[in-house]
Each structure stands twice: as C-alpha cells, then as structure tokens.
Coordinates of C-alpha atoms and ligand atoms in Angstrom, one line a residue:
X1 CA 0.0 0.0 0.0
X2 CA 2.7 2.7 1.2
X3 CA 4.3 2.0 -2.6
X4 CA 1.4 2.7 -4.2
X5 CA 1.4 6.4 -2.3
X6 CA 5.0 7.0 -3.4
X7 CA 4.3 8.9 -6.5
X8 CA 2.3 11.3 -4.7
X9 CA 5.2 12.1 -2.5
X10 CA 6.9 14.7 -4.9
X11 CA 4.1 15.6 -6.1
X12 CA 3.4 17.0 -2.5
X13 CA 7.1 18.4 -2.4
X14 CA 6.3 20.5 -5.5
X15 CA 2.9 21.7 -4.5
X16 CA 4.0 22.6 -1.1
X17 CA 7.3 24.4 -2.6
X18 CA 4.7 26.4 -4.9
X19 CA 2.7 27.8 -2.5
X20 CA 5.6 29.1 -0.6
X21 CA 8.3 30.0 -2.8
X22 CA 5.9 31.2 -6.4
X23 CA 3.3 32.7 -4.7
X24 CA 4.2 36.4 -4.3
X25 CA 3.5 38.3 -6.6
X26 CA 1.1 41.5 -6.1
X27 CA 2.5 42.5 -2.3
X28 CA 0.6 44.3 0.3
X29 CA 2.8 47.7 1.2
X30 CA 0.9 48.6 4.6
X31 CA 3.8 51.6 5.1
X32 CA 1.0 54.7 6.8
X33 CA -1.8 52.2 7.0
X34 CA -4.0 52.0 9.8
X35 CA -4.2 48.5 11.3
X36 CA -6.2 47.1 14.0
X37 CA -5.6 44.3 16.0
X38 CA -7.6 42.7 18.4
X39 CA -6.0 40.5 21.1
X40 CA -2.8 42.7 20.3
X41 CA -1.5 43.0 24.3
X42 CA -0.5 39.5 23.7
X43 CA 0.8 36.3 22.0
X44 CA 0.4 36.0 18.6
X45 CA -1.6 39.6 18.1
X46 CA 1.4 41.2 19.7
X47 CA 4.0 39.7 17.7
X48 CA 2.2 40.4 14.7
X49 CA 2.1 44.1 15.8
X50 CA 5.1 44.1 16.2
X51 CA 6.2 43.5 12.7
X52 CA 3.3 46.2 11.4
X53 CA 4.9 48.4 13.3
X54 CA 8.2 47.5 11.6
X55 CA 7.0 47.8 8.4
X56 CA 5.6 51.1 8.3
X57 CA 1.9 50.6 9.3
X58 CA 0.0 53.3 12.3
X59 CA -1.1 50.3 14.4
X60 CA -3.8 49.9 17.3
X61 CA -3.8 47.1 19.7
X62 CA -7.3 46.2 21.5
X63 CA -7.6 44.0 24.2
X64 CA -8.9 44.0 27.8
X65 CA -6.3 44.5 30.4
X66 CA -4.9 47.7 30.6
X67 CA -1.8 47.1 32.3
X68 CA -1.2 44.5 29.6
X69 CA -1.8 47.1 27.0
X70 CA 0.5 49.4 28.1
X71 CA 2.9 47.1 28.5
X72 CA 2.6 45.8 25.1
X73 CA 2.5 49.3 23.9
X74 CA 6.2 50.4 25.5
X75 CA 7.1 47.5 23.3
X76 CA 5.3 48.3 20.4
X77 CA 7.0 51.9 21.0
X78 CA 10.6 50.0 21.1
X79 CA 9.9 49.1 17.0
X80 CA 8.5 52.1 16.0
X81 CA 11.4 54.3 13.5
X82 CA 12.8 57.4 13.9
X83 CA 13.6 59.8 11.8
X84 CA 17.3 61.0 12.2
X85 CA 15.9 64.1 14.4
X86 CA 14.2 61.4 16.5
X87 CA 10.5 61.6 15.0
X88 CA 8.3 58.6 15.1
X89 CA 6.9 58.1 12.0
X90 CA 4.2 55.4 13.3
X91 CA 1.5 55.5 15.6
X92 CA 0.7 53.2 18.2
X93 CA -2.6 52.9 20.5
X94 CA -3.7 50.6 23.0
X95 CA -7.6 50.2 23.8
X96 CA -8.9 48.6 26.3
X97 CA -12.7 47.0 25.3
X98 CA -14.2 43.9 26.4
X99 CA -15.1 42.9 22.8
X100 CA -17.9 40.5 23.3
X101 CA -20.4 43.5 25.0
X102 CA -20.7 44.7 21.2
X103 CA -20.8 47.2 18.3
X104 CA -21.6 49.8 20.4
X105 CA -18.7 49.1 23.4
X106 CA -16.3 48.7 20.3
X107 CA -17.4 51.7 18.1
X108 CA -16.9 54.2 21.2
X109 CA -13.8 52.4 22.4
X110 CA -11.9 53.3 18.8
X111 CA -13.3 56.0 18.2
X112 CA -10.4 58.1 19.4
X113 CA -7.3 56.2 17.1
X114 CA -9.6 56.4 14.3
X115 CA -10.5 60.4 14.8
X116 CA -6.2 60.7 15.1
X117 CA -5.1 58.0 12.5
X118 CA -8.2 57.3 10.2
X119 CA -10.1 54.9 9.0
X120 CA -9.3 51.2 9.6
X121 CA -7.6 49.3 6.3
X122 CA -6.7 46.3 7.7
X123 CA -8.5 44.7 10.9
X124 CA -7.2 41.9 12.3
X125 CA -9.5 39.6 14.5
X126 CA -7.3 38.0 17.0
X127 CA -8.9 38.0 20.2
X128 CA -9.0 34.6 21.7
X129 CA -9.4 32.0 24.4
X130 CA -9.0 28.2 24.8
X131 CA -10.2 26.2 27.6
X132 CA -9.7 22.4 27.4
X133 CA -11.7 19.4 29.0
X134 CA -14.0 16.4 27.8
X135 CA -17.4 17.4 26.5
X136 CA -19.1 16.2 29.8
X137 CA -16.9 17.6 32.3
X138 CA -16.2 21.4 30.6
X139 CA -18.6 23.9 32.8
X140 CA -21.5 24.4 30.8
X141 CA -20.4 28.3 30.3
X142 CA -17.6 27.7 29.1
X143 CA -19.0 26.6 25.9
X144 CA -21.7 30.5 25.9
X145 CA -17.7 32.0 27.0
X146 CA -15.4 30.5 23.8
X147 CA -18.7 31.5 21.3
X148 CA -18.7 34.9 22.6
X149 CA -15.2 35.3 23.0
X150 CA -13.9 34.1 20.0
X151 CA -17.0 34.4 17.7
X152 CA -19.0 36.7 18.7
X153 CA -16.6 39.1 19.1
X154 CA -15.5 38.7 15.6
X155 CA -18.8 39.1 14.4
X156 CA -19.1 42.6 16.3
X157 CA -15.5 44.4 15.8
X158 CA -16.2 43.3 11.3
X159 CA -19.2 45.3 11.6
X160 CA -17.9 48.1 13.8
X161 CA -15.1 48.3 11.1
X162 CA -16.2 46.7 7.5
X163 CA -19.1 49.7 7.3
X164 CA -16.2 52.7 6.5
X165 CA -14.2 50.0 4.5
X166 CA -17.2 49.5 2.4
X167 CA -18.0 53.0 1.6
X168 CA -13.9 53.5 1.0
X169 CA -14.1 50.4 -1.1
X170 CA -10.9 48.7 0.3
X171 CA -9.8 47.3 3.0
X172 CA -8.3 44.1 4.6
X173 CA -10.3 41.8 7.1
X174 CA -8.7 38.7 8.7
X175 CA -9.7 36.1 11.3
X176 CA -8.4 33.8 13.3
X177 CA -9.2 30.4 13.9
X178 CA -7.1 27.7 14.6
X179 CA -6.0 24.4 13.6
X180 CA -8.6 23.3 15.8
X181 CA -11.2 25.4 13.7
X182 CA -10.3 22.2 10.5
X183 CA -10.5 18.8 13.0
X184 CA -12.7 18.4 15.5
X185 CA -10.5 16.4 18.6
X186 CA -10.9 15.0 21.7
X187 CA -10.9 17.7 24.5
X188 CA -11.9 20.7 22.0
X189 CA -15.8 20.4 22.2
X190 CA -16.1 24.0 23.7
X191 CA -13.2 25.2 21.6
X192 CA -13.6 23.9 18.3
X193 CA -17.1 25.1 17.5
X194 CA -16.3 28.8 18.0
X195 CA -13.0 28.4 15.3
X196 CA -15.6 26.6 12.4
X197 CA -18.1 29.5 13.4
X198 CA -15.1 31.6 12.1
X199 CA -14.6 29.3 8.6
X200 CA -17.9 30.1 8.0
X201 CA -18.5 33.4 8.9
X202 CA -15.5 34.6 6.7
X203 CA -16.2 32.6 3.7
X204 CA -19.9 34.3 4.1
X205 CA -18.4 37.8 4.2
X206 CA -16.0 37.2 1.9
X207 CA -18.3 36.7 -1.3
X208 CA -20.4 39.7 0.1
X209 CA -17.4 42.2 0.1
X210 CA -15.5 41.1 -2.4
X211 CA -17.3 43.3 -5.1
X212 CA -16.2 46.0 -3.3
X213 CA -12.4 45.0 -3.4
X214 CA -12.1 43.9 0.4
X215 CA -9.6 41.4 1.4
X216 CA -10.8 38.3 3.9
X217 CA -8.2 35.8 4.9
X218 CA -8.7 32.9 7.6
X219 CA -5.6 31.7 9.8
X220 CA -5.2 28.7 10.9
X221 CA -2.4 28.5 13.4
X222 CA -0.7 25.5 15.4
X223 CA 0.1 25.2 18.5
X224 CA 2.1 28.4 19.3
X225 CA 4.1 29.2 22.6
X226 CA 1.9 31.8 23.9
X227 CA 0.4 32.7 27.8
X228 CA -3.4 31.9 26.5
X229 CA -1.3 28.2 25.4
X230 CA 0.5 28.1 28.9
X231 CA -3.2 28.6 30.0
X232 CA -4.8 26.4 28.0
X233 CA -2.4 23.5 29.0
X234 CA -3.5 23.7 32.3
X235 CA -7.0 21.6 32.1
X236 CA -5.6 20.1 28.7
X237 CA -6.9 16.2 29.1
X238 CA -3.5 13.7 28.3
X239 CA -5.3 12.7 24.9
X240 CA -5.4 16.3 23.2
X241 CA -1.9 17.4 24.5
X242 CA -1.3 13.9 22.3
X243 CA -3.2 14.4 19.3
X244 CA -2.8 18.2 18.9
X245 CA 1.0 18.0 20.1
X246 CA 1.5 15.7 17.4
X247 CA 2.1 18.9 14.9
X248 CA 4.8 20.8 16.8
X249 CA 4.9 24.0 19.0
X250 CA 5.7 27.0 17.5
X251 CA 6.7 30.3 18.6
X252 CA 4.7 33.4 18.1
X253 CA 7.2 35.1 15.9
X254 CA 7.1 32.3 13.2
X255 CA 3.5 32.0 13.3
X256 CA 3.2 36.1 13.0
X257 CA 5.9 35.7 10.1
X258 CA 3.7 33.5 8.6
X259 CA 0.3 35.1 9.2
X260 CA 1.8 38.8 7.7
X261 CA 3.1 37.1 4.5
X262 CA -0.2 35.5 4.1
X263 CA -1.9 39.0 4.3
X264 CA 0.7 40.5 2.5
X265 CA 0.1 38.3 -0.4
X266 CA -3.7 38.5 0.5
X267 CA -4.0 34.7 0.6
X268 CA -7.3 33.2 1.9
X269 CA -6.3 30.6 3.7
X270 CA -3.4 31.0 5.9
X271 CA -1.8 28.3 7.5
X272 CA 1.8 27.5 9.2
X273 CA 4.1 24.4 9.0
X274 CA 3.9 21.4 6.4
X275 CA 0.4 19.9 8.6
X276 CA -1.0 23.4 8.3
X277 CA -0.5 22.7 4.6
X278 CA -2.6 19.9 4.5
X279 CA -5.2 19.9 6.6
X280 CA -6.0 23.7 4.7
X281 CA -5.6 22.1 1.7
X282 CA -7.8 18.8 2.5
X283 CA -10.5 21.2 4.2
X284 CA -10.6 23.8 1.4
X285 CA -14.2 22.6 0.2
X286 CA -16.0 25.8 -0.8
X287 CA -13.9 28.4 0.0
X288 CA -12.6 30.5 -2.6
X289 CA -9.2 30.5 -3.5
X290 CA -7.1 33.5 -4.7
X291 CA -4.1 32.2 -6.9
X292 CA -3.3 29.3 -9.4
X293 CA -0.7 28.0 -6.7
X294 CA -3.5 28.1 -3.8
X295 CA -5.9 25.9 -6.0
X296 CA -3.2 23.6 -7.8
X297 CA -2.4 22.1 -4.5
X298 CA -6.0 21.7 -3.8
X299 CA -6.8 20.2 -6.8
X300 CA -3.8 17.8 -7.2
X301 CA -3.9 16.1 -3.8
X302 CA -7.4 16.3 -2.7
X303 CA -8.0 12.5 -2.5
X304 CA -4.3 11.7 -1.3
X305 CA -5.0 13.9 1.7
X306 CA -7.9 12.3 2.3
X307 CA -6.5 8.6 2.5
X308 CA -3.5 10.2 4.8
X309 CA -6.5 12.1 6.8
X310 CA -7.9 8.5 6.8
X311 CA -4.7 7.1 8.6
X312 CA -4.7 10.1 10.9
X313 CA -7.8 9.8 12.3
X314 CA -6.8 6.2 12.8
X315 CA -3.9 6.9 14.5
X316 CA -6.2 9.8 16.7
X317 CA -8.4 6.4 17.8
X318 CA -5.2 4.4 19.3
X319 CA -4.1 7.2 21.1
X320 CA -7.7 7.9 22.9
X321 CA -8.0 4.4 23.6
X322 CA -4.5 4.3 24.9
X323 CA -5.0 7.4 27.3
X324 CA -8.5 5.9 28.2
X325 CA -6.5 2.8 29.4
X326 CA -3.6 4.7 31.1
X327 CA -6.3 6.4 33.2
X328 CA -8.8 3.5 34.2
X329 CA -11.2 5.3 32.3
X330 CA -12.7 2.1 30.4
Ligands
NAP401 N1 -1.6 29.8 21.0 C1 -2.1 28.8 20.3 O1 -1.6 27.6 20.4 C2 -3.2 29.0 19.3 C3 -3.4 28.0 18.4 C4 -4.4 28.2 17.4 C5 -5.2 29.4 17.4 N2 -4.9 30.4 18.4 C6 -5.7 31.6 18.3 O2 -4.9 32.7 18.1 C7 -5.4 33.8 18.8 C8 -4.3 34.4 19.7 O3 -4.0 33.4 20.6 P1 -2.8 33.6 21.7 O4 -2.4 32.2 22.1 O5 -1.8 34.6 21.2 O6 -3.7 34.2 22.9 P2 -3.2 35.0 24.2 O7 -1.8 35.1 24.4 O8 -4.1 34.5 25.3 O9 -3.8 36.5 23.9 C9 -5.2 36.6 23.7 C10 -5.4 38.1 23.5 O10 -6.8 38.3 23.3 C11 -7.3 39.3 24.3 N3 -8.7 39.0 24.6 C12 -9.2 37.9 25.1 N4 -10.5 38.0 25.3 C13 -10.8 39.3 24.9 C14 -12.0 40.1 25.0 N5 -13.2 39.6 25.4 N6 -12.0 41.3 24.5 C15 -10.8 41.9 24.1 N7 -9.7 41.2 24.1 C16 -9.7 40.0 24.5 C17 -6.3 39.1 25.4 O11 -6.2 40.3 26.3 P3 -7.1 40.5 27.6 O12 -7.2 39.1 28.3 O13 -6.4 41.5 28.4 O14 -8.5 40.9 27.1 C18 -5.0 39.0 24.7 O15 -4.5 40.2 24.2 C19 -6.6 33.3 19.5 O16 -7.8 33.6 18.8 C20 -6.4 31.9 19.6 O17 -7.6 31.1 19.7 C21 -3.9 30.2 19.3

C-alpha cells in the first residue's frame, strides 16, 4: 500500500514548494496604514504588531487588560522608527474594550485612534481564548464564553469596522481560527465550535465584500508558545496534549511571520508548517481560492490527503484508547 502512495510524494514536495516559494506576486505595502488588532496585548496579536509596526503601518492594539496594554504598547514603542531628528513616523494605540459587550462598546472604544489616524484598512480579528476538558466535564459556560469570545466578538469588531471600508471600497479583514477550527479532537468540544463559526463566517463575508475589493483571509495556526497556550495547557486532558501536540509548538514570531506574509500576499487561507499545509488544503471545500498556486495544491492532492487524513484519524483512535487505558477510564 505505502508503494502505491509514493508517487504522490513529490508531487506533495512541489505543490508545497509552490505555494511558498511562487506565490508572491502583487505584495501588500501597509507603510502609513492604519491597522487594527484585536488581542494585540498579547501572543500572537502582539507579535504580529510588532512587525506592522516594523514595516511602516500606524497600528492599534485592542484588548482588555490595561496594564497588559500598556505594556505591550512600550514594546510596540521599542519598533516604532525614527527619523534621524528622533520623529516617530508610526502611531501606536492601546484600547482597552471587552469585545464580546458589542458594536456599540467597540465603536466608542476606537473611536479616538480612528479620529487621530483614520479609518481602519486592515482589521485583524485575533482576540482569543481556549479552555480544554471532555465534553461532559467542561462547565456548561464555558461553551456560551469560547462562542462569545472568539466568535461573537468577531462578528461585532467586522461590523464596527467593515461599514467605512465598504464605503472607502478597500480594505483588509482577517480572522483567526485555529487548527482546531479544521478537525474536530478530543478535548476541544467547547473550543472547536467557536474556530468553524469563524470558517464560515469569513467565507460568508468574503463573497459579500468582495465586489467591493475587500480582502478576507482565515488563519489557521498550530500550536504556538503563547500565555493563553500556557493557559490552555492547564486543564488540557492527556489525549489532546497527544493528538494536537502531534504537529509541533511553534513560537509566536514564526507563526506572525507567517500570518503577515499570508496577508501581505492577500491569501485566503493561511496556515503555518507542512500539517497546516494539509489539513487547509484537504479542508478547502468551498472556500474561494485566490491564486493558481493556492488551487493547484487543492486540486492535485485532494484525495491523497484524504487517505493520509484517513490514517490520521486512525492513529487519533489508538491514542484515545490508549489514554483511556492509562487512566482507568474504560
Ligand atoms: N496559542 C495557540 O496555540 C493558538 C493556536 C491556534 C489558534 N490560536 C488563536 O490565536 C489567537 C491568539 O492566541 P494567543 O495564544 O496569542 O492568545 P493570548 O496570548 O491568550 O492572547 C489573547 C489576546 O486576546 C485578548 N482578549 C481575550 N478576550 C478578549 C475580549 N473579550 N475582549 C478583548 N480582548 C480579548 C487578550 O487580552 P485580555 O485578556 O487583556 O483581554 C489577549 O490580548 C486566539 O484567537 C487563539 O484562539 C492560538
């Protein structure tokens, strides 16, 4: 059987070397752009600032601790450039909003950067929480929490920003979801739901603003070194450190790296490591796709993918059953 798969095995090479090394043409300058980042006192959304503020872009950071924020914000401060007589050339504000209490909390919360910078170009919608535990054992508001938290608030920062975008006719939107938001695994059942709620919600709003030349991309990170990770560990059942350790930790800095190319180049889907690869390319069903080297992959190895998903998802069964003998749980 594994001979008959060995032809597949450059073609895999070559589609996964065309998506990263071909695809970049048309790049993103966001130099003097106003972008907004949710869940940017923190993690990923502060490492991803980070590099904004490298590359030129006025850049505000939303989250809800303020001492967080200002933290974050000296260190946002520590990238900005200077001009030789010691001007900043970017800004750099910190809100604090609690974004699941809605359009109205969010709208008067960003109201100020937006009166000093402008309009919003590119929104980023990072903010985020994981709690781990088996379906029957997670508190039952946990699962209300992780929907309003990571969907919800989503849903409520797009419409705060998308309307001036709209009228503008440009503009960047981007969410982010999570491996977890492709495969639904043991541990995740509060989780998961909330990161498909985002598949679907941008592939909805995608096709609505794209006559209107606005950018939607979906992330899909791994697991990534991060506090909200450190926290999420905590509860984490044996099994899903298992099955979702299985594709690596990664820092946030790499998954930023990857996450500002993929915007750059204004790729849907945007995903991080050679598993990020294929489970976006083996769950790409509908969604649109913006490049020959974003569909060729798609195309080419949809039912390889599937027959190594197939194996996956039997290896996934061994290791719950062997967790659920380590712990007397059968
Ligand atoms: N780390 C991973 O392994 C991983 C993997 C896949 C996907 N992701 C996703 O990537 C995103 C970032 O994750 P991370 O690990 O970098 O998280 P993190 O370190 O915990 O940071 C989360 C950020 O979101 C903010 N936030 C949370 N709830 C909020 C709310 N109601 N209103 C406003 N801000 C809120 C937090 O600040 P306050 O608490 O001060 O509000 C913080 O700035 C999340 O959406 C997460 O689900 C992470």
């Amino acid at each position: 059987m594994l001979l008959l798969l060995l032809p597949f095995v450059p073609l895999v090479v070559i589609c996964y070397c065309f998506r990263r090394c071909f695809c970049c043409c048309g790049k993103n300058d966001y130099t003097g752009r106003h972008v907004m980042i949710t869940g940017g006192s923190s993690g990923i959304g502060l490492a991803l600032a980070k590099l904004f503020v490298r590359r030129g872009a006025n850049v505000t950071i939303v989250a809800r601790n303020k001492e967080k924020l200002i933290a974050a914000k000296s260190e946002l401060n520590e990238c900005q450039t200077k001009s030789e007589q010691g001007r900043l050339f970017q800004a750099v504000y910190a809100v604090s909003v609690d974004l699941s209490q809605g359009v109205e909390a969010i709208n008067a919360a960003v109201a100020q950067p937006i009166s000093e910078i402008g309009q919003v170009d590119v929104l980023i919608n990072n903010a985020g929480t994981a709690s781990c535990g088996r379906f029957l054992d997670v508190d039952e508001k946990d699962f209300l929490r992780q929907m309003e938290i990571n969907y919800l608030s989503s849903v409520y920062t797009t419409r705060s920003i998308l309307p001036s975008m709209m009228q503008r006719r440009q503009g960047q939107v981007a969410f982010v979801s999570s491996m977890a938001g492709q495969v639904g695994l043991y541990g995740y059942s509060a989780y998961t739901p909330s990161k498909y709620a985002l598949r679907g919600l941008a592939e909805c709003v995608q096709m609505e603003v794209k006559p209107r030349n606005i950018k939607v991309s979906v992330v899909f990170p791994p697991d990534t070194d991060t506090p909200g990770f450190a926290n999420e560990n905590i509860a984490k059942p044996e099994a899903t450190k298992r099955l979702s350790g299985s594709a690596g930790l990664f820092t946030s800095e790499q998954v930023a790296e990857n996450i500002f190319t993929g915007l750059e180049r204004n790729r849907y889907n945007i995903w991080v490591g050679l598993d990020g690869f294929f489970l976006s390319t083996l769950t790409c069903g509908m969604g649109p796709s913006k490049s020959f080297f974003e569909s060729f992959p798609q195309v080419m190895l949809g039912g390889f993918l599937r027959f190594v998903a197939l194996c996956y998802v039997s290896m996934f069964n061994s290791t719950v059953y062997q967790c659920e003998r380590e712990e007397n749980r059968l």
